Amino acid sequence: MTTATAGVLFILSLIVALAVAYRYLGDYMFRVVAAERHGRVERGIYKVLGVDPHAEQSWGVYARSVLAFSLISILFLYAFLRLQDVIFKVPDFAATIDERMFPHLAWNTAVSFVTNTNWQAYSGESTMTHLVQMAGLAVQNFVSAAVGIAVAVALVRGFARRKSDRLGNFWVDLTRITLRILLPIAVVGAVLLIIGGVVQSLGDGTMATTLTGADQHLTGGPVASQEVIKELGTNGGGFYNVNSAHPFENPTTWTNWLEIFLLLCIPFALPRVFGRMVGDNRQGYAILAVMAVIAVASVALTNVFELNGAGTVPQAVGAAMEGKDVRFGLSDSATFAAATTLTSTGAVNSFHDSYTALGGMMPIVNMMLGEVAPGGVGSGLYGMLILAVITVFVAGLMVGRTPEYVGKKIGAREIKFASLYFLITPTLVLIGVAAAMATGNWQTQLNVGPHGFSEVVYAFTSAANNNGSAFAGITVNTPWWDTATGLAMLLGRFLPIIFVLGLAGSLAKQSPVPASAGTLPTHKPLFIGMVVGVVVILVALTFLPALALGPLAEGL
């Protein structure tokens, strides 16, 4: 079987599994978020928090709850990171905490995990104790993912409700999503990963004798339990420095397949929740179709560019295998790279910095698209719905009538929220790149020219879009980079959430508008094509100059 044929079969099997997950996982998640009864454990949590689970919140209160929870999480995780050497210090590192986790790095890491970015400017196996990995980082992997899904559900409630200023209760949504969706799937997924060879222990590691007779310490730990939620919650933070390229995190080709499935299953199933909640499954299928068209195109192009191996050295040796593991090969590595940047996962099983010029451009473009195909858990759905709102607005301008989407009018207030949402991330990326180049901080990298510029563009695109992966030829563990990327992650996560919830509140207050002869059908191929066109055109107009100076120039 050729590499290309094996790669196609790998992708087709993923598509089949995701199609099944869309129906059954989507229906299950709908029942969770729409349920009226509260479980015994959930009621206990509400009692401890002092929350009335029957009291719904306006969009402003919902937003303040998200921000308050996230602020407390950042402060707690920062303290945990700085104090880890005095609490269950396993493994017992030779370097002190001040030598491993500088204050600016702790700030960056805390912000990174709370914002679902999981940007890592450190080596996990030589920096973090097991307790911090479990009770600090893995916990944030759960709750930051739950925050994203909760915000998406609140936006869908805005479309579904009429003459209401209530979007649900954030604390109820957060608890239910964590306990009923993320935790059960994570338990099953962790067991499967352990069966596949992923390490799960609480010990200090193992001493091994190498082929040359030297002694080497192999760091173990609670890897499988963090690996599964890292993928399922589209987080991306690895237990080890090389992330999912490490054989203790991703031992075989079938665990590689499982990890890709885990990072895609919830984002691709959430459109089903949207369709069920607005009472029209066709709307969910339309959103799914837009996601699928963009995703398939990205995966195909990334595979083509990497299998083609453009460049003097790859063509001389017959393959672009630098930075890729022989366990996975070219195609499975390219598919993982596309999937992880189409979502906000940021996990890697190969070195993106070593990709061919155009192959390396594709992960950057995936993030520049806004990570909406299918995007992160929750953030992909609400990002795509924002783009759908912009599309019907553009269509309304073309025919000279007030645009409508799933029975709600898109007026001046709604389009302002949608426009601000779309503009914030490109603004953060381009300002960050300009600041790095103007202040000379781009010189912390080994590469110059177009590829060096691509590394800077990738860094801020990844941070502002809450992805977390990187062209790792650039050193980012400096006070300037930790501060700059930390701010990009904070603003890139919470400003869009505020705009999404503001849009949800505005929509919820409206009465449904009955469809008329002039209403644009938003479940047909014409609308699907228009949304894809809007996504591509807006990104091209915004980022083409940066791409021309970086990967396109390098490719030419």
JSON list of N, CA and C in Angstrom, two decimals, residues 434-492:
[
{"chain": "A", "resi": 434, "resn": "ALA", "atom": "N", "xyz": [3.93, 43.27, 14.30]},
{"chain": "A", "resi": 434, "resn": "ALA", "atom": "CA", "xyz": [4.59, 44.55, 14.08]},
{"chain": "A", "resi": 434, "resn": "ALA", "atom": "C", "xyz": [5.46, 44.94, 15.28]},
{"chain": "A", "resi": 435, "resn": "ALA", "atom": "N", "xyz": [4.95, 44.70, 16.49]},
{"chain": "A", "resi": 435, "resn": "ALA", "atom": "CA", "xyz": [5.71, 45.05, 17.70]},
{"chain": "A", "resi": 435, "resn": "ALA", "atom": "C", "xyz": [6.97, 44.20, 17.80]},
{"chain": "A", "resi": 436, "resn": "ALA", "atom": "N", "xyz": [6.87, 42.90, 17.51]},
{"chain": "A", "resi": 436, "resn": "ALA", "atom": "CA", "xyz": [8.05, 42.03, 17.58]},
{"chain": "A", "resi": 436, "resn": "ALA", "atom": "C", "xyz": [9.11, 42.45, 16.58]},
{"chain": "A", "resi": 437, "resn": "MET", "atom": "N", "xyz": [8.69, 42.79, 15.37]},
{"chain": "A", "resi": 437, "resn": "MET", "atom": "CA", "xyz": [9.65, 43.19, 14.36]},
{"chain": "A", "resi": 437, "resn": "MET", "atom": "C", "xyz": [10.25, 44.56, 14.66]},
{"chain": "A", "resi": 438, "resn": "ALA", "atom": "N", "xyz": [9.42, 45.49, 15.16]},
{"chain": "A", "resi": 438, "resn": "ALA", "atom": "CA", "xyz": [9.90, 46.85, 15.40]},
{"chain": "A", "resi": 438, "resn": "ALA", "atom": "C", "xyz": [10.84, 46.94, 16.59]},
{"chain": "A", "resi": 439, "resn": "THR", "atom": "N", "xyz": [10.63, 46.08, 17.59]},
{"chain": "A", "resi": 439, "resn": "THR", "atom": "CA", "xyz": [11.44, 46.14, 18.81]},
{"chain": "A", "resi": 439, "resn": "THR", "atom": "C", "xyz": [12.65, 45.21, 18.77]},
{"chain": "A", "resi": 440, "resn": "GLY", "atom": "N", "xyz": [12.79, 44.43, 17.70]},
{"chain": "A", "resi": 440, "resn": "GLY", "atom": "CA", "xyz": [13.94, 43.54, 17.59]},
{"chain": "A", "resi": 440, "resn": "GLY", "atom": "C", "xyz": [13.77, 42.22, 18.31]},
{"chain": "A", "resi": 441, "resn": "ASN", "atom": "N", "xyz": [12.59, 41.96, 18.89]},
{"chain": "A", "resi": 441, "resn": "ASN", "atom": "CA", "xyz": [12.41, 40.71, 19.62]},
{"chain": "A", "resi": 441, "resn": "ASN", "atom": "C", "xyz": [12.29, 39.50, 18.71]},
{"chain": "A", "resi": 442, "resn": "TRP", "atom": "N", "xyz": [12.15, 39.72, 17.41]},
{"chain": "A", "resi": 442, "resn": "TRP", "atom": "CA", "xyz": [12.15, 38.61, 16.47]},
{"chain": "A", "resi": 442, "resn": "TRP", "atom": "C", "xyz": [13.53, 37.96, 16.40]},
{"chain": "A", "resi": 443, "resn": "GLN", "atom": "N", "xyz": [14.55, 38.63, 16.91]},
{"chain": "A", "resi": 443, "resn": "GLN", "atom": "CA", "xyz": [15.92, 38.12, 16.81]},
{"chain": "A", "resi": 443, "resn": "GLN", "atom": "C", "xyz": [16.21, 36.99, 17.80]},
{"chain": "A", "resi": 444, "resn": "THR", "atom": "N", "xyz": [15.20, 36.57, 18.57]},
{"chain": "A", "resi": 444, "resn": "THR", "atom": "CA", "xyz": [15.40, 35.42, 19.47]},
{"chain": "A", "resi": 444, "resn": "THR", "atom": "C", "xyz": [15.30, 34.09, 18.72]},
{"chain": "A", "resi": 445, "resn": "GLN", "atom": "N", "xyz": [15.25, 34.13, 17.38]},
{"chain": "A", "resi": 445, "resn": "GLN", "atom": "CA", "xyz": [15.12, 32.91, 16.60]},
{"chain": "A", "resi": 445, "resn": "GLN", "atom": "C", "xyz": [16.42, 32.61, 15.86]},
{"chain": "A", "resi": 446, "resn": "LEU", "atom": "N", "xyz": [16.51, 31.40, 15.37]},
{"chain": "A", "resi": 446, "resn": "LEU", "atom": "CA", "xyz": [17.70, 30.98, 14.64]},
{"chain": "A", "resi": 446, "resn": "LEU", "atom": "C", "xyz": [17.60, 31.32, 13.16]},
{"chain": "A", "resi": 447, "resn": "ASN", "atom": "N", "xyz": [16.38, 31.47, 12.64]},
{"chain": "A", "resi": 447, "resn": "ASN", "atom": "CA", "xyz": [16.18, 31.67, 11.21]},
{"chain": "A", "resi": 447, "resn": "ASN", "atom": "C", "xyz": [15.94, 33.14, 10.88]},
{"chain": "A", "resi": 448, "resn": "VAL", "atom": "N", "xyz": [16.37, 33.53, 9.70]},
{"chain": "A", "resi": 448, "resn": "VAL", "atom": "CA", "xyz": [16.11, 34.88, 9.20]},
{"chain": "A", "resi": 448, "resn": "VAL", "atom": "C", "xyz": [15.38, 34.75, 7.86]},
{"chain": "A", "resi": 449, "resn": "GLY", "atom": "N", "xyz": [15.05, 35.89, 7.28]},
{"chain": "A", "resi": 449, "resn": "GLY", "atom": "CA", "xyz": [14.38, 35.87, 5.99]},
{"chain": "A", "resi": 449, "resn": "GLY", "atom": "C", "xyz": [12.92, 35.48, 6.11]},
{"chain": "A", "resi": 450, "resn": "PRO", "atom": "N", "xyz": [12.32, 35.00, 5.01]},
{"chain": "A", "resi": 450, "resn": "PRO", "atom": "CA", "xyz": [10.88, 34.68, 5.03]},
{"chain": "A", "resi": 450, "resn": "PRO", "atom": "C", "xyz": [10.49, 33.65, 6.09]},
{"chain": "A", "resi": 451, "resn": "HIS", "atom": "N", "xyz": [11.34, 32.64, 6.30]},
{"chain": "A", "resi": 451, "resn": "HIS", "atom": "CA", "xyz": [10.97, 31.62, 7.28]},
{"chain": "A", "resi": 451, "resn": "HIS", "atom": "C", "xyz": [11.00, 32.19, 8.69]},
{"chain": "A", "resi": 452, "resn": "GLY", "atom": "N", "xyz": [11.98, 33.04, 8.98]},
{"chain": "A", "resi": 452, "resn": "GLY", "atom": "CA", "xyz": [12.02, 33.68, 10.29]},
{"chain": "A", "resi": 452, "resn": "GLY", "atom": "C", "xyz": [10.80, 34.55, 10.51]},
{"chain": "A", "resi": 453, "resn": "PHE", "atom": "N", "xyz": [10.37, 35.26, 9.48]},
{"chain": "A", "resi": 453, "resn": "PHE", "atom": "CA", "xyz": [9.16, 36.08, 9.59]},
{"chain": "A", "resi": 453, "resn": "PHE", "atom": "C", "xyz": [7.93, 35.19, 9.81]},
{"chain": "A", "resi": 454, "resn": "SER", "atom": "N", "xyz": [7.90, 34.03, 9.14]},
{"chain": "A", "resi": 454, "resn": "SER", "atom": "CA", "xyz": [6.78, 33.09, 9.32]},
{"chain": "A", "resi": 454, "resn": "SER", "atom": "C", "xyz": [6.70, 32.63, 10.77]},
{"chain": "A", "resi": 455, "resn": "GLU", "atom": "N", "xyz": [7.84, 32.45, 11.42]},
{"chain": "A", "resi": 455, "resn": "GLU", "atom": "CA", "xyz": [7.84, 32.01, 12.81]},
{"chain": "A", "resi": 455, "resn": "GLU", "atom": "C", "xyz": [7.18, 33.04, 13.72]},
{"chain": "A", "resi": 456, "resn": "VAL", "atom": "N", "xyz": [7.45, 34.33, 13.45]},
{"chain": "A", "resi": 456, "resn": "VAL", "atom": "CA", "xyz": [6.84, 35.40, 14.24]},
{"chain": "A", "resi": 456, "resn": "VAL", "atom": "C", "xyz": [5.34, 35.46, 13.98]},
{"chain": "A", "resi": 457, "resn": "VAL", "atom": "N", "xyz": [4.95, 35.38, 12.70]},
{"chain": "A", "resi": 457, "resn": "VAL", "atom": "CA", "xyz": [3.53, 35.40, 12.34]},
{"chain": "A", "resi": 457, "resn": "VAL", "atom": "C", "xyz": [2.80, 34.21, 12.98]},
{"chain": "A", "resi": 458, "resn": "TYR", "atom": "N", "xyz": [3.42, 33.04, 12.92]},
{"chain": "A", "resi": 458, "resn": "TYR", "atom": "CA", "xyz": [2.82, 31.84, 13.51]},
{"chain": "A", "resi": 458, "resn": "TYR", "atom": "C", "xyz": [2.61, 32.03, 15.01]},
{"chain": "A", "resi": 459, "resn": "ALA", "atom": "N", "xyz": [3.62, 32.59, 15.70]},
{"chain": "A", "resi": 459, "resn": "ALA", "atom": "CA", "xyz": [3.54, 32.73, 17.16]},
{"chain": "A", "resi": 459, "resn": "ALA", "atom": "C", "xyz": [2.33, 33.57, 17.57]},
{"chain": "A", "resi": 460, "resn": "PHE", "atom": "N", "xyz": [2.16, 34.73, 16.95]},
{"chain": "A", "resi": 460, "resn": "PHE", "atom": "CA", "xyz": [1.04, 35.59, 17.36]},
{"chain": "A", "resi": 460, "resn": "PHE", "atom": "C", "xyz": [-0.30, 35.10, 16.82]},
{"chain": "A", "resi": 461, "resn": "THR", "atom": "N", "xyz": [-0.30, 34.45, 15.65]},
{"chain": "A", "resi": 461, "resn": "THR", "atom": "CA", "xyz": [-1.54, 33.86, 15.16]},
{"chain": "A", "resi": 461, "resn": "THR", "atom": "C", "xyz": [-2.00, 32.76, 16.10]},
{"chain": "A", "resi": 462, "resn": "SER", "atom": "N", "xyz": [-1.06, 31.95, 16.56]},
{"chain": "A", "resi": 462, "resn": "SER", "atom": "CA", "xyz": [-1.38, 30.86, 17.49]},
{"chain": "A", "resi": 462, "resn": "SER", "atom": "C", "xyz": [-1.87, 31.40, 18.83]},
{"chain": "A", "resi": 463, "resn": "ALA", "atom": "N", "xyz": [-1.21, 32.42, 19.35]},
{"chain": "A", "resi": 463, "resn": "ALA", "atom": "CA", "xyz": [-1.59, 32.96, 20.66]},
{"chain": "A", "resi": 463, "resn": "ALA", "atom": "C", "xyz": [-2.96, 33.65, 20.61]},
{"chain": "A", "resi": 464, "resn": "ALA", "atom": "N", "xyz": [-3.16, 34.51, 19.62]},
{"chain": "A", "resi": 464, "resn": "ALA", "atom": "CA", "xyz": [-4.40, 35.28, 19.55]},
{"chain": "A", "resi": 464, "resn": "ALA", "atom": "C", "xyz": [-5.60, 34.40, 19.23]},
{"chain": "A", "resi": 465, "resn": "ASN", "atom": "N", "xyz": [-5.38, 33.29, 18.51]},
{"chain": "A", "resi": 465, "resn": "ASN", "atom": "CA", "xyz": [-6.47, 32.37, 18.20]},
{"chain": "A", "resi": 465, "resn": "ASN", "atom": "C", "xyz": [-6.60, 31.25, 19.23]},
{"chain": "A", "resi": 466, "resn": "ASN", "atom": "N", "xyz": [-5.80, 31.33, 20.31]},
{"chain": "A", "resi": 466, "resn": "ASN", "atom": "CA", "xyz": [-5.85, 30.33, 21.39]},
{"chain": "A", "resi": 466, "resn": "ASN", "atom": "C", "xyz": [-5.59, 28.93, 20.88]},
{"chain": "A", "resi": 467, "resn": "ASN", "atom": "N", "xyz": [-4.58, 28.81, 19.99]},
{"chain": "A", "resi": 467, "resn": "ASN", "atom": "CA", "xyz": [-4.21, 27.49, 19.47]},
{"chain": "A", "resi": 467, "resn": "ASN", "atom": "C", "xyz": [-3.13, 26.85, 20.33]},
{"chain": "A", "resi": 468, "resn": "GLY", "atom": "N", "xyz": [-1.94, 27.46, 20.37]},
{"chain": "A", "resi": 468, "resn": "GLY", "atom": "CA", "xyz": [-0.89, 26.96, 21.24]},
{"chain": "A", "resi": 468, "resn": "GLY", "atom": "C", "xyz": [0.26, 26.26, 20.56]},
{"chain": "A", "resi": 469, "resn": "SER", "atom": "N", "xyz": [0.11, 25.89, 19.28]},
{"chain": "A", "resi": 469, "resn": "SER", "atom": "CA", "xyz": [1.23, 25.29, 18.57]},
{"chain": "A", "resi": 469, "resn": "SER", "atom": "C", "xyz": [2.17, 26.39, 18.09]},
{"chain": "A", "resi": 470, "resn": "ALA", "atom": "N", "xyz": [3.32, 26.01, 17.53]},
{"chain": "A", "resi": 470, "resn": "ALA", "atom": "CA", "xyz": [4.30, 27.02, 17.16]},
{"chain": "A", "resi": 470, "resn": "ALA", "atom": "C", "xyz": [5.23, 26.51, 16.08]},
{"chain": "A", "resi": 471, "resn": "PHE", "atom": "N", "xyz": [5.83, 27.44, 15.34]},
{"chain": "A", "resi": 471, "resn": "PHE", "atom": "CA", "xyz": [7.05, 27.18, 14.59]},
{"chain": "A", "resi": 471, "resn": "PHE", "atom": "C", "xyz": [8.17, 27.33, 15.62]},
{"chain": "A", "resi": 472, "resn": "ALA", "atom": "N", "xyz": [8.65, 26.22, 16.11]},
{"chain": "A", "resi": 472, "resn": "ALA", "atom": "CA", "xyz": [9.47, 26.25, 17.33]},
{"chain": "A", "resi": 472, "resn": "ALA", "atom": "C", "xyz": [10.92, 26.67, 17.10]},
{"chain": "A", "resi": 473, "resn": "GLY", "atom": "N", "xyz": [11.24, 27.25, 15.95]},
{"chain": "A", "resi": 473, "resn": "GLY", "atom": "CA", "xyz": [12.59, 27.75, 15.76]},
{"chain": "A", "resi": 473, "resn": "GLY", "atom": "C", "xyz": [12.82, 29.08, 16.43]},
{"chain": "A", "resi": 474, "resn": "ILE", "atom": "N", "xyz": [11.81, 29.58, 17.15]},
{"chain": "A", "resi": 474, "resn": "ILE", "atom": "CA", "xyz": [11.91, 30.87, 17.82]},
{"chain": "A", "resi": 474, "resn": "ILE", "atom": "C", "xyz": [11.85, 30.67, 19.32]},
{"chain": "A", "resi": 475, "resn": "THR", "atom": "N", "xyz": [12.72, 31.37, 20.06]},
{"chain": "A", "resi": 475, "resn": "THR", "atom": "CA", "xyz": [12.75, 31.28, 21.52]},
{"chain": "A", "resi": 475, "resn": "THR", "atom": "C", "xyz": [11.76, 32.28, 22.09]},
{"chain": "A", "resi": 476, "resn": "VAL", "atom": "N", "xyz": [10.76, 31.78, 22.81]},
{"chain": "A", "resi": 476, "resn": "VAL", "atom": "CA", "xyz": [9.71, 32.68, 23.31]},
{"chain": "A", "resi": 476, "resn": "VAL", "atom": "C", "xyz": [9.70, 32.78, 24.84]},
{"chain": "A", "resi": 477, "resn": "ASN", "atom": "N", "xyz": [10.60, 32.07, 25.50]},
{"chain": "A", "resi": 477, "resn": "ASN", "atom": "CA", "xyz": [10.64, 32.15, 26.96]},
{"chain": "A", "resi": 477, "resn": "ASN", "atom": "C", "xyz": [11.53, 33.30, 27.41]},
{"chain": "A", "resi": 478, "resn": "THR", "atom": "N", "xyz": [11.09, 34.50, 27.09]},
{"chain": "A", "resi": 478, "resn": "THR", "atom": "CA", "xyz": [11.74, 35.74, 27.55]},
{"chain": "A", "resi": 478, "resn": "THR", "atom": "C", "xyz": [10.66, 36.63, 28.15]},
{"chain": "A", "resi": 479, "resn": "PRO", "atom": "N", "xyz": [11.03, 37.60, 28.99]},
{"chain": "A", "resi": 479, "resn": "PRO", "atom": "CA", "xyz": [9.99, 38.48, 29.56]},
{"chain": "A", "resi": 479, "resn": "PRO", "atom": "C", "xyz": [9.11, 39.13, 28.50]},
{"chain": "A", "resi": 480, "resn": "TRP", "atom": "N", "xyz": [9.70, 39.59, 27.39]},
{"chain": "A", "resi": 480, "resn": "TRP", "atom": "CA", "xyz": [8.91, 40.27, 26.36]},
{"chain": "A", "resi": 480, "resn": "TRP", "atom": "C", "xyz": [7.92, 39.31, 25.72]},
{"chain": "A", "resi": 481, "resn": "TRP", "atom": "N", "xyz": [8.41, 38.15, 25.27]},
{"chain": "A", "resi": 481, "resn": "TRP", "atom": "CA", "xyz": [7.54, 37.20, 24.58]},
{"chain": "A", "resi": 481, "resn": "TRP", "atom": "C", "xyz": [6.48, 36.63, 25.52]},
{"chain": "A", "resi": 482, "resn": "ASP", "atom": "N", "xyz": [6.84, 36.31, 26.75]},
{"chain": "A", "resi": 482, "resn": "ASP", "atom": "CA", "xyz": [5.86, 35.77, 27.69]},
{"chain": "A", "resi": 482, "resn": "ASP", "atom": "C", "xyz": [4.76, 36.79, 27.96]},
{"chain": "A", "resi": 483, "resn": "THR", "atom": "N", "xyz": [5.14, 38.07, 28.08]},
{"chain": "A", "resi": 483, "resn": "THR", "atom": "CA", "xyz": [4.14, 39.11, 28.33]},
{"chain": "A", "resi": 483, "resn": "THR", "atom": "C", "xyz": [3.28, 39.36, 27.11]},
{"chain": "A", "resi": 484, "resn": "ALA", "atom": "N", "xyz": [3.92, 39.48, 25.94]},
{"chain": "A", "resi": 484, "resn": "ALA", "atom": "CA", "xyz": [3.19, 39.81, 24.72]},
{"chain": "A", "resi": 484, "resn": "ALA", "atom": "C", "xyz": [2.22, 38.69, 24.32]},
{"chain": "A", "resi": 485, "resn": "THR", "atom": "N", "xyz": [2.70, 37.45, 24.32]},
{"chain": "A", "resi": 485, "resn": "THR", "atom": "CA", "xyz": [1.81, 36.35, 23.95]},
{"chain": "A", "resi": 485, "resn": "THR", "atom": "C", "xyz": [0.74, 36.13, 25.02]},
{"chain": "A", "resi": 486, "resn": "GLY", "atom": "N", "xyz": [1.08, 36.38, 26.29]},
{"chain": "A", "resi": 486, "resn": "GLY", "atom": "CA", "xyz": [0.07, 36.27, 27.34]},
{"chain": "A", "resi": 486, "resn": "GLY", "atom": "C", "xyz": [-1.07, 37.25, 27.15]},
{"chain": "A", "resi": 487, "resn": "LEU", "atom": "N", "xyz": [-0.74, 38.49, 26.79]},
{"chain": "A", "resi": 487, "resn": "LEU", "atom": "CA", "xyz": [-1.78, 39.49, 26.53]},
{"chain": "A", "resi": 487, "resn": "LEU", "atom": "C", "xyz": [-2.61, 39.10, 25.30]},
{"chain": "A", "resi": 488, "resn": "ALA", "atom": "N", "xyz": [-1.93, 38.59, 24.26]},
{"chain": "A", "resi": 488, "resn": "ALA", "atom": "CA", "xyz": [-2.65, 38.17, 23.05]},
{"chain": "A", "resi": 488, "resn": "ALA", "atom": "C", "xyz": [-3.62, 37.04, 23.38]},
{"chain": "A", "resi": 489, "resn": "MET", "atom": "N", "xyz": [-3.20, 36.10, 24.23]},
{"chain": "A", "resi": 489, "resn": "MET", "atom": "CA", "xyz": [-4.08, 35.00, 24.61]},
{"chain": "A", "resi": 489, "resn": "MET", "atom": "C", "xyz": [-5.28, 35.49, 25.42]},
{"chain": "A", "resi": 490, "resn": "LEU", "atom": "N", "xyz": [-5.02, 36.37, 26.38]},
{"chain": "A", "resi": 490, "resn": "LEU", "atom": "CA", "xyz": [-6.11, 36.90, 27.21]},
{"chain": "A", "resi": 490, "resn": "LEU", "atom": "C", "xyz": [-7.14, 37.64, 26.37]},
{"chain": "A", "resi": 491, "resn": "LEU", "atom": "N", "xyz": [-6.67, 38.61, 25.59]},
{"chain": "A", "resi": 491, "resn": "LEU", "atom": "CA", "xyz": [-7.59, 39.43, 24.80]},
{"chain": "A", "resi": 491, "resn": "LEU", "atom": "C", "xyz": [-8.24, 38.61, 23.69]},
{"chain": "A", "resi": 492, "resn": "GLY", "atom": "N", "xyz": [-7.47, 37.67, 23.11]},
{"chain": "A", "resi": 492, "resn": "GLY", "atom": "CA", "xyz": [-8.01, 36.85, 22.04]},
{"chain": "A", "resi": 492, "resn": "GLY", "atom": "C", "xyz": [-9.05, 35.85, 22.51]}
]
